[in-house]
XYZ file of C-alpha atoms in Angstrom:
697
model
C 116.389 102.434 104.844
C 115.243 100.290 107.789
C 112.417 101.465 109.958
C 111.216 98.098 111.121
C 111.836 98.898 114.812
C 109.180 101.606 114.506
C 106.404 99.099 113.773
C 105.049 98.972 117.348
C 103.979 102.539 116.979
C 101.242 101.546 114.606
C 99.503 100.354 117.770
C 100.863 102.958 120.230
C 99.795 105.983 118.250
C 96.086 105.129 118.229
C 96.318 104.181 121.899
C 97.880 107.525 122.759
C 95.190 109.313 120.818
C 92.584 107.285 122.745
C 94.102 108.049 126.163
C 94.391 111.794 125.422
C 90.814 112.035 124.309
C 89.729 109.984 127.324
C 91.513 112.254 129.699
C 90.756 115.676 128.332
C 88.982 115.306 125.004
C 85.496 116.165 126.203
C 86.736 119.153 128.181
C 88.555 120.614 125.187
C 85.761 120.254 122.765
C 84.878 118.592 119.419
C 87.640 120.140 117.305
C 90.295 118.987 119.637
C 88.908 115.431 119.879
C 88.673 115.203 116.128
C 92.228 116.493 115.618
C 93.767 114.145 118.141
C 91.826 111.170 116.917
C 92.617 111.738 113.222
C 96.256 112.630 113.993
C 96.791 109.475 115.890
C 95.568 107.360 112.892
C 97.496 109.436 110.527
C 100.679 108.897 112.549
C 100.058 105.146 112.265
C 99.697 105.567 108.528
C 103.072 107.310 108.419
C 104.625 104.358 110.279
C 102.943 101.949 107.791
C 104.458 103.945 104.890
C 107.935 103.697 106.546
C 107.433 99.868 106.725
C 106.518 99.965 103.096
C 109.685 101.878 102.244
C 111.755 99.585 104.407
C 110.433 96.493 102.566
C 111.689 97.971 99.316
C 115.184 97.373 100.514
C 114.523 94.250 102.548
C 111.524 92.688 100.861
C 111.395 89.548 103.057
C 110.644 91.664 106.123
C 111.551 91.131 109.726
C 110.028 89.997 113.004
C 110.245 92.781 115.646
C 110.207 91.317 119.172
C 108.574 93.668 121.631
C 108.267 91.675 124.866
C 107.860 88.161 126.215
C 104.206 87.355 126.577
C 103.341 83.713 127.347
C 105.959 81.239 128.694
C 104.191 78.184 130.008
C 105.837 74.805 129.596
C 106.146 74.178 125.843
C 104.027 77.150 124.953
C 106.255 80.115 124.306
C 104.661 83.077 122.532
C 106.347 86.497 122.410
C 104.500 89.728 121.687
C 106.167 90.286 118.256
C 105.270 92.128 115.183
C 105.467 90.448 111.759
C 106.553 92.975 109.175
C 106.135 91.549 105.678
C 104.483 92.533 102.474
C 101.146 90.983 103.381
C 100.871 92.636 106.794
C 102.151 95.879 105.453
C 99.429 95.905 102.778
C 96.800 95.579 105.442
C 98.519 98.238 107.606
C 98.368 100.684 104.723
C 94.741 100.004 103.956
C 93.569 100.176 107.597
C 95.483 103.307 108.461
C 95.154 105.024 105.161
C 91.412 104.479 104.738
C 90.952 104.947 108.459
C 92.676 108.419 108.338
C 90.224 109.519 105.651
C 87.210 108.094 107.568
C 88.321 109.875 110.731
C 88.545 113.130 108.846
C 85.133 112.595 107.380
C 83.680 111.755 110.781
C 84.645 115.079 112.179
C 82.185 116.744 109.924
C 79.608 113.947 109.977
C 79.447 113.411 113.719
C 79.124 117.215 114.406
C 75.646 116.926 112.963
C 74.782 113.388 113.979
C 75.322 113.996 117.779
C 72.970 116.972 117.584
C 70.226 115.111 115.697
C 70.591 112.421 118.368
C 70.442 115.088 121.038
C 73.681 113.987 122.731
C 76.608 116.302 121.806
C 78.660 114.995 124.612
C 79.170 111.647 122.942
C 81.357 113.234 120.123
C 84.552 112.422 121.977
C 83.378 108.960 122.914
C 83.079 108.214 119.146
C 86.708 109.018 118.433
C 87.837 107.030 121.475
C 86.072 103.980 120.059
C 87.494 104.586 116.616
C 91.012 104.837 117.942
C 90.560 101.659 119.917
C 89.395 99.882 116.737
C 92.361 101.033 114.768
C 94.724 99.853 117.596
C 93.002 96.378 117.699
C 93.025 96.067 113.904
C 96.754 96.821 113.808
C 97.354 94.062 116.316
C 95.303 91.740 114.180
C 97.264 92.339 110.909
C 100.681 92.710 112.449
C 100.835 89.777 114.965
C 103.390 87.089 114.439
C 101.139 84.287 115.874
C 97.622 83.059 115.698
C 97.176 83.958 119.344
C 98.252 87.544 118.781
C 95.982 87.696 115.748
C 93.142 86.396 117.991
C 93.718 89.212 120.432
C 93.212 91.714 117.670
C 90.368 89.595 116.367
C 88.438 89.906 119.582
C 89.486 93.589 119.994
C 87.779 94.537 116.768
C 84.753 92.449 117.677
C 84.451 94.505 120.882
C 84.839 97.736 119.015
C 82.203 96.647 116.500
C 79.733 95.846 119.337
C 80.385 99.283 120.987
C 80.028 101.189 117.753
C 76.976 99.369 116.413
C 75.221 100.123 119.555
C 76.750 103.707 119.771
C 73.301 105.120 119.909
C 72.096 102.443 122.202
C 68.954 104.194 123.287
C 67.799 104.778 119.696
C 66.287 102.825 116.743
C 67.956 102.922 113.312
C 65.504 105.571 112.160
C 66.601 107.799 115.078
C 63.492 107.283 117.274
C 63.789 106.213 120.878
C 64.070 102.559 121.269
C 66.455 99.598 121.747
C 66.760 98.208 118.204
C 70.375 99.527 117.853
C 71.288 97.747 121.120
C 69.691 94.538 119.819
C 71.665 94.843 116.571
C 74.852 95.202 118.577
C 73.961 92.120 120.537
C 73.097 90.185 117.414
C 76.530 91.030 115.953
C 78.288 90.123 119.160
C 76.528 86.643 119.428
C 77.006 85.745 115.693
C 80.759 86.600 115.902
C 81.202 84.635 119.035
C 79.933 81.562 117.069
C 82.568 82.062 114.541
C 85.174 82.741 117.210
C 84.501 79.367 118.704
C 85.554 77.828 115.395
C 88.731 79.972 115.351
C 89.556 78.833 118.890
C 89.176 75.261 117.913
C 91.467 75.817 114.947
C 94.102 77.189 117.346
C 93.777 74.359 119.766
C 94.247 71.834 116.922
C 97.178 73.788 115.566
C 98.992 73.853 118.862
C 98.280 70.133 119.302
C 99.625 69.291 115.868
C 102.477 71.803 115.564
C 103.389 72.484 119.197
C 103.298 76.273 118.473
C 101.025 79.131 117.326
C 103.757 81.216 115.696
C 103.466 81.659 111.969
C 107.097 81.040 111.363
C 106.917 77.652 113.120
C 103.516 76.489 111.883
C 103.291 77.467 108.194
C 106.658 76.037 106.937
C 105.760 72.684 108.473
C 102.247 72.374 107.005
C 103.208 69.456 104.700
C 104.574 67.371 107.582
C 101.237 67.099 109.485
C 98.450 64.579 108.702
C 96.163 66.048 106.075
C 93.137 65.061 108.015
C 94.265 67.309 110.920
C 94.935 70.129 108.422
C 91.456 69.682 106.983
C 90.021 69.967 110.498
C 92.107 73.116 111.299
C 91.119 74.832 108.004
C 87.461 74.034 108.298
C 87.402 75.376 111.812
C 89.050 78.497 110.552
C 86.408 78.739 107.931
C 83.771 78.952 110.727
C 85.652 81.947 112.011
C 85.747 83.451 108.551
C 82.042 83.102 108.190
C 81.507 85.023 111.330
C 83.990 87.813 110.939
C 83.635 88.251 107.180
C 79.868 87.778 107.150
C 79.533 84.615 105.019
C 76.794 82.036 104.953
C 75.393 81.043 107.430
C 76.652 83.683 109.921
C 76.301 86.851 107.690
C 73.022 88.000 109.328
C 74.717 90.414 111.658
C 76.181 92.698 109.022
C 72.957 94.301 107.594
C 71.764 95.089 111.133
C 75.231 96.613 111.923
C 74.158 99.566 109.768
C 72.510 100.842 112.894
C 75.953 102.287 113.787
C 76.946 105.787 112.548
C 77.820 105.843 108.764
C 81.586 106.285 109.329
C 81.494 103.114 111.378
C 79.774 101.332 108.535
C 82.495 102.555 106.132
C 85.461 101.768 108.334
C 84.549 98.615 110.178
C 81.831 96.979 108.289
C 82.962 97.488 104.826
C 86.697 98.402 104.450
C 88.610 96.790 107.322
C 87.303 94.567 110.007
C 85.115 92.363 107.723
C 88.206 91.596 105.610
C 89.923 89.928 108.645
C 88.640 86.518 107.561
C 90.081 86.906 104.017
C 93.390 87.998 105.656
C 93.394 84.932 107.927
C 93.010 82.538 104.969
C 95.707 84.359 102.928
C 98.003 84.317 105.959
C 97.336 80.587 106.371
C 97.886 79.884 102.635
C 100.284 76.962 103.221
C 97.659 75.176 105.348
C 94.922 75.702 102.819
C 97.294 74.849 100.020
C 98.057 71.525 101.561
C 94.463 70.343 101.546
C 92.652 71.432 98.326
C 89.375 69.803 99.585
C 89.055 72.560 102.319
C 89.861 75.166 99.712
C 87.030 73.991 97.526
C 84.608 74.232 100.542
C 85.828 77.792 101.143
C 85.426 78.727 97.522
C 81.835 77.318 97.331
C 80.761 79.082 100.548
C 82.114 82.388 99.173
C 80.567 82.077 95.742
C 77.169 81.037 97.075
C 77.266 83.938 99.596
C 78.230 86.345 96.760
C 75.160 85.414 94.716
C 72.671 85.050 97.590
C 73.516 88.442 99.068
C 73.358 90.143 95.663
C 69.773 88.850 95.119
C 68.818 90.413 98.431
C 70.453 93.744 97.560
C 68.353 94.025 94.426
C 65.133 94.563 96.374
C 66.230 96.653 99.384
C 64.973 100.258 99.712
C 67.371 101.347 102.516
C 70.444 103.035 100.899
C 72.786 101.549 103.491
C 71.153 98.092 103.514
C 71.789 97.883 99.801
C 75.509 98.617 100.417
C 75.525 96.161 103.387
C 74.325 93.284 101.219
C 76.684 94.429 98.496
C 79.551 94.156 100.971
C 78.553 90.667 101.913
C 78.482 89.728 98.275
C 81.859 91.341 97.628
C 83.333 89.532 100.601
C 82.038 86.422 99.032
C 84.084 87.296 95.884
C 87.317 87.540 98.110
C 86.580 84.366 100.018
C 85.818 82.434 96.868
C 89.084 83.828 95.334
C 91.268 82.614 98.247
C 89.499 79.326 98.388
C 90.483 78.499 94.804
C 94.047 79.509 95.593
C 93.862 83.001 93.914
C 95.311 84.669 96.973
C 96.732 87.722 95.132
C 93.367 88.281 93.370
C 91.603 88.035 96.693
C 93.898 90.494 98.362
C 93.750 92.819 95.304
C 89.912 92.912 95.445
C 90.199 93.495 99.225
C 92.254 96.621 98.616
C 90.213 98.080 95.815
C 86.883 97.189 97.606
C 88.216 99.195 100.623
C 88.608 102.232 98.365
C 85.200 102.104 96.588
C 83.113 100.610 99.261
C 84.321 103.198 101.846
C 83.557 105.830 99.238
C 80.059 104.541 98.672
C 79.239 104.279 102.421
C 80.625 107.764 103.127
C 78.758 109.086 100.210
C 75.578 107.485 101.435
C 76.232 109.286 104.730
C 76.452 112.428 102.834
C 73.124 111.786 101.116
C 71.496 110.823 104.339
C 72.808 113.923 106.148
C 71.590 116.126 103.251
C 68.102 114.840 103.716
C 68.207 115.092 107.388
C 69.482 118.656 107.293
C 66.709 119.612 104.861
C 64.032 117.918 106.799
C 65.135 118.986 110.352
C 67.435 121.984 110.009
C 69.656 122.709 113.085
C 69.651 126.230 114.543
C 72.685 128.388 113.955
C 74.270 126.353 111.150
C 75.153 127.936 107.843
C 73.447 126.596 104.784
C 70.434 125.189 106.692
C 67.089 126.328 105.283
C 65.811 127.397 108.717
C 63.860 130.272 107.437
C 60.334 131.444 107.767
C 59.330 129.150 104.968
C 60.509 126.211 106.985
C 59.018 127.543 110.180
C 55.609 127.337 108.541
C 56.208 123.625 108.348
C 57.744 123.212 111.774
C 55.530 120.171 112.615
C 56.742 118.472 109.429
C 60.369 118.600 110.720
C 59.402 116.389 113.699
C 57.081 114.018 111.687
C 58.458 110.385 111.238
C 60.777 110.405 108.273
C 63.378 107.888 107.137
C 66.258 109.743 105.433
C 67.771 106.341 104.445
C 64.787 105.196 102.404
C 65.584 105.573 98.746
C 61.813 106.067 98.024
C 62.137 109.353 99.803
C 64.895 110.626 97.593
C 65.079 111.367 93.771
C 66.647 114.148 91.839
C 69.579 114.632 94.278
C 72.107 115.110 91.491
C 70.903 118.643 91.277
C 70.915 119.332 95.048
C 74.235 117.563 95.970
C 76.303 117.426 92.768
C 79.621 116.588 94.373
C 78.217 113.812 96.328
C 76.463 112.550 93.141
C 79.707 112.500 91.120
C 81.688 110.557 93.676
C 78.847 108.126 94.345
C 78.663 107.436 90.661
C 82.400 106.713 90.584
C 82.035 104.222 93.401
C 79.004 102.634 91.802
C 80.713 102.139 88.529
C 83.822 100.760 90.289
C 81.708 98.288 92.201
C 79.877 97.264 89.025
C 83.270 96.434 87.564
C 83.354 98.692 84.624
C 86.738 99.610 83.036
C 88.943 101.313 83.736
C 87.971 101.676 87.333
C 89.611 99.739 90.198
C 86.906 97.269 90.621
C 87.169 96.160 86.985
C 90.708 94.895 87.349
C 90.347 93.158 90.684
C 87.013 91.549 89.907
C 88.167 90.405 86.433
C 91.194 88.832 87.966
C 88.970 86.815 90.347
C 86.645 85.726 87.465
C 89.633 84.714 85.293
C 91.121 82.538 88.111
C 87.774 81.002 88.863
C 87.200 80.131 85.223
C 90.364 78.051 85.263
C 89.864 76.570 88.678
C 86.195 75.851 89.186
C 83.388 76.456 86.659
C 80.674 76.405 89.263
C 82.358 79.086 91.224
C 82.939 81.126 88.118
C 79.221 80.782 87.170
C 78.042 81.793 90.583
C 80.387 84.766 90.718
C 79.464 85.932 87.189
C 75.802 85.897 88.127
C 76.567 87.875 91.262
C 78.522 90.469 89.199
C 75.530 90.864 86.888
C 73.206 91.548 89.886
C 75.815 93.947 91.357
C 75.775 96.139 88.334
C 71.956 96.004 88.340
C 71.360 96.924 91.937
C 73.915 99.730 91.743
C 72.234 101.155 88.655
C 68.802 100.909 90.468
C 70.299 102.864 93.339
C 71.694 105.602 91.194
C 68.462 106.036 89.254
C 66.418 106.014 92.486
C 68.534 108.369 94.453
C 69.932 110.855 91.992
C 67.674 110.989 88.897
C 64.081 111.727 88.310
C 62.171 114.345 90.433
C 62.437 114.776 94.101
C 59.886 112.579 95.869
C 59.824 114.361 99.077
C 60.271 117.894 100.296
C 63.505 117.014 102.027
C 64.960 115.663 98.817
C 63.962 118.787 96.974
C 65.769 121.015 99.568
C 68.711 118.704 100.252
C 71.873 120.486 101.321
C 75.373 119.540 100.181
C 77.782 118.363 102.881
C 80.656 120.475 104.350
C 84.239 120.278 102.943
C 85.333 117.999 105.871
C 83.135 115.413 104.421
C 83.714 116.043 100.751
C 87.556 116.123 100.782
C 87.862 112.446 101.871
C 85.247 111.567 99.348
C 87.272 113.191 96.660
C 90.393 111.237 97.662
C 88.630 107.913 97.797
C 87.039 108.675 94.429
C 90.553 109.038 92.947
C 91.711 105.886 94.532
C 88.636 104.104 93.052
C 89.596 105.340 89.686
C 93.308 104.573 89.798
C 93.432 101.899 92.406
C 93.515 99.186 89.717
C 96.942 100.207 88.729
C 98.524 98.582 91.772
C 98.149 95.232 89.941
C 97.752 96.381 86.327
C 97.866 93.454 83.842
C 101.194 92.620 82.312
C 103.213 94.325 85.035
C 101.568 92.756 88.041
C 103.374 94.889 90.699
C 101.007 93.723 93.514
C 101.652 90.097 92.698
C 105.424 90.590 92.861
C 104.920 92.477 96.107
C 103.014 89.638 97.833
C 105.306 86.967 96.301
C 107.921 87.981 98.816
C 105.731 86.772 101.702
C 103.419 84.069 100.011
C 106.162 82.549 97.830
C 105.821 81.682 94.152
C 103.524 78.682 94.810
C 100.868 80.846 96.269
C 101.329 84.145 94.423
C 100.953 83.588 90.684
C 100.318 86.264 88.119
C 96.952 86.042 86.421
C 97.085 86.481 82.715
C 94.653 89.046 81.471
C 91.898 87.218 79.721
C 90.149 89.522 77.141
C 87.301 87.054 76.738
C 86.430 87.153 80.397
C 86.843 90.952 80.539
C 84.695 91.638 77.551
C 82.052 89.129 78.699
C 81.847 90.572 82.283
C 81.837 94.152 80.995
C 79.034 93.539 78.446
C 77.023 91.774 81.243
C 77.528 94.808 83.508
C 76.362 97.119 80.723
C 73.312 94.985 80.094
C 72.494 95.057 83.767
C 72.781 98.791 83.884
C 70.702 99.072 80.754
C 67.968 96.913 82.375
C 68.044 98.987 85.513
C 67.630 102.187 83.288
C 64.608 100.557 81.583
C 62.994 99.956 84.929
C 63.997 102.983 86.919
C 65.729 105.522 84.690
C 63.452 105.826 81.636
C 60.387 106.373 83.831
C 61.514 107.544 87.135
C 59.681 106.218 90.203
C 56.943 108.576 91.457
C 56.109 109.129 95.169
C 54.108 106.228 96.430
C 54.429 104.228 93.240
C 55.096 100.477 93.604
C 58.616 99.308 92.555
C 58.318 98.290 88.863
C 60.508 95.249 89.450
C 57.976 94.101 92.036
C 55.208 94.162 89.426
C 57.234 92.007 87.150
C 58.829 89.495 89.549
C 56.009 89.169 92.019
C 56.699 86.500 94.659
C 60.490 86.366 93.734
C 60.791 90.128 94.500
C 58.946 89.602 97.705
C 61.453 86.949 98.632
C 64.390 89.211 97.923
C 62.684 92.114 99.633
C 62.268 89.966 102.695
C 65.828 88.734 102.652
C 64.527 85.221 101.779
C 63.112 85.109 105.291
C 66.416 83.959 106.581
C 65.970 86.127 109.746
C 62.574 84.587 110.308
C 64.093 81.154 109.765
C 66.703 81.734 112.272
C 64.153 83.201 114.625
C 61.889 80.115 114.246
C 64.671 77.523 114.208
C 67.092 78.864 116.798
C 66.013 82.071 118.610
C 62.510 81.068 119.649
C 63.487 77.516 120.656
C 66.516 78.973 122.552
C 64.203 81.529 124.257
C 61.754 78.666 125.199
C 64.663 76.643 126.487
C 65.938 79.560 128.378
C 62.454 80.240 129.741
C 62.095 76.623 130.722
C 65.430 76.595 132.472
C 64.767 79.910 134.205
C 61.135 79.298 135.179
C 60.776 75.535 135.666
C 64.346 74.286 136.426
C 65.823 77.264 138.264
C 62.725 78.924 139.878
C 60.266 76.104 140.460
C 62.550 73.139 140.902
C 65.670 74.647 142.501
C 64.084 77.641 144.275
C 60.619 76.506 145.105
C 61.107 72.706 145.522
C 64.765 72.196 146.481
C 65.345 75.374 148.430
C 61.965 76.317 149.818
C 60.371 72.850 150.105
C 63.125 70.262 150.445
C 65.660 72.297 152.342
C 63.684 75.086 153.922
C 60.514 73.178 155.077
C 62.427 70.013 155.672
C 64.864 71.979 157.979
C 61.868 73.625 159.741
C 60.181 70.174 160.233
C 63.340 68.599 161.515
C 63.960 71.476 163.786
C 60.460 71.290 165.216
C 60.874 67.526 165.726
C 64.157 67.973 167.531
C 62.792 70.871 169.498
C 59.408 69.356 170.579
C 59.461 65.561 170.746
C 63.196 65.122 171.260
C 64.283 68.136 173.210
C 61.159 69.060 175.032
C 59.755 65.531 175.164
C 62.674 63.083 175.735
C 65.473 65.279 177.064
C 63.313 67.483 179.249
C 61.306 64.347 180.272
C 64.433 62.506 181.491
C 65.336 65.593 183.469
C 62.003 66.044 184.905
C 61.840 62.222 185.756
C 65.186 62.367 187.517
C 64.052 65.382 189.412
C 60.879 63.577 190.465
C 62.795 60.486 191.513
C 65.140 62.554 193.580
C 62.293 64.371 195.177
C 60.486 61.003 196.015
C 63.576 59.417 197.340
C 64.490 62.287 199.501
C 60.978 62.542 200.743
C 61.160 58.695 201.742
C 64.505 59.086 203.345
C 63.269 62.058 205.323
C 60.896 59.875 207.212
C 63.903 58.203 208.806
C 65.254 61.507 210.004
C 62.747 61.580 213.134
C 65.225 63.002 215.736
C 64.344 60.357 218.364
C 67.382 58.387 219.911
C 65.256 55.274 220.525
C 64.471 54.972 216.935
C 68.128 55.291 216.013
C 69.056 52.711 218.725
C 66.434 50.232 217.451
C 67.820 50.639 213.874
C 71.324 49.892 215.153
C 69.990 46.848 217.052
C 68.358 45.488 213.851
C 71.555 46.065 212.019
C 73.606 44.159 214.575
C 71.056 41.242 214.328
C 71.382 41.164 210.584
C 75.134 41.103 210.578
C 75.262 38.276 213.291
C 72.634 36.294 211.345
C 74.576 36.684 208.209
C 77.885 35.543 209.919
C 76.175 32.584 211.616
C 74.342 31.284 208.580
C 77.085 31.896 206.074
C 79.893 29.922 207.977
């Protein structure tokens, strides 16, 4: 079977869905928009499956040329799709998880647009999602760094649009501009990373004379290692922006301002893994300079631990998952940095399953509280009865449905959401036999052999991961309801629960794709990466037992703090009582945002204010334009008009006129009209002429 020629349709199908919804979606209603949007992504998934089947017969893949794109001098870049085992892995993850999230969004956004009092934006949401899928497919399927960059910027644009989807709201739903500011923050932070990626591309073209993978990567060993180090470190800057690593990770927690399906699709399962994909795709470059790989590994490992410490003390259910995502991305970046490319990609796939599950489940929790606190009229299952009407004012009181301190006891109210959330949490904690156990264990085993510092940092991060997920489970689902909304929470509709069930199954069985001993995923990626960069990790019982025991201890500690004696309404967090200032630091995210604000944002604003007020307005406008040019021109014009024009020019004219008048007046005396006078003048003239002739001879 050979369906490689169909690969352009992984981009065309989402674009077709986008165009249809743009043209008639809003007119034909929510159901039509959701069906078109979901069907478009599902069609792309079918194409990805066909590529997967084609690779079974032709495992080395194929380059599918679609059109000539850039042909300038020595720069010749076609628009071509690279179908190999690495790109198809990403296609399957993006379109597969994307389809489930589109399906989920059909149910979630039905409520969300009404709570935000803007039902007309339902179609716009699916337009943005389809645009994102198209851009992501370009990113993972391109045959050159430039085509990858087009997708890279495309998903960045979609991220900006979707973070600020409710641009006139704050994250808690009130009117304000905080969501817009979060979108702007993500846009700026990503542009800093993009600048590094651009430098990497410029250096690559300068060194290799091409940006195509098939001309750059096989020749990595022929270029000066110093240049390769510069290229890879510039790529790392791009990775820190797109994959939210230190020091550019700060945009991702604020990105939770977007609707929850966006958090699951873009900011957990797909877009943020683009940096990991970039490093794996460039494996021959990073493999040629181990020094750069070590820097990548250290950045990833430090990020993993740093973000995990912050997640421990957060109270927003989505913020905990956001910092968890940063931490898990650190695991992946550290893995590819030490050369464990298969382990990194393996964790990328399993993380897409259980993190999408956790984010979507958190959306189910949030919606359950929102529906209980503020029932919508005319919806089945809403407790909009007389009892609620008695508390009508309470429904409109400030209430944060994402704050875990407002939850508690939800396992009784929303049992299905509780079960799938528990599966996702245990998978993230790395407990066997769930998917996260196999992928995380593979990274720790590789790190143990490659770099003890990286292994130590990742192991500590894994311990904290199990702890904060345990804390979240106890706070959200156990104990007694701490608010009226939690007590009356309503389970989500089937359109939301079905995708959760499928993702839960993938979180349980996803580890089988690279099960120890058989290593099918390693064999799969070896066709693209080659044997040097795709090695099978031998299952290490010591590492597995140690990490599992650590995870169990962390969960036990979380139970001792939050499960044995559940948190009461208004009670101080028990960990805060024990850790004091350390907890305050974690709760305040180690004041990194404040540090950025003091070191970069405020000086930048002061500089911008100085340039705008002093340089632009006072100097250029007031002094140069108004004073130097405006008043100078006026003074020169007055000088030319009064002294020069009116004084000199007009004076000369007036003088000539007066001279002419005087001369004419004098000559007029000679015009007497008497003949004798004229005869006398002739006589004197004759005398003068004769005298002249006599005396001059």
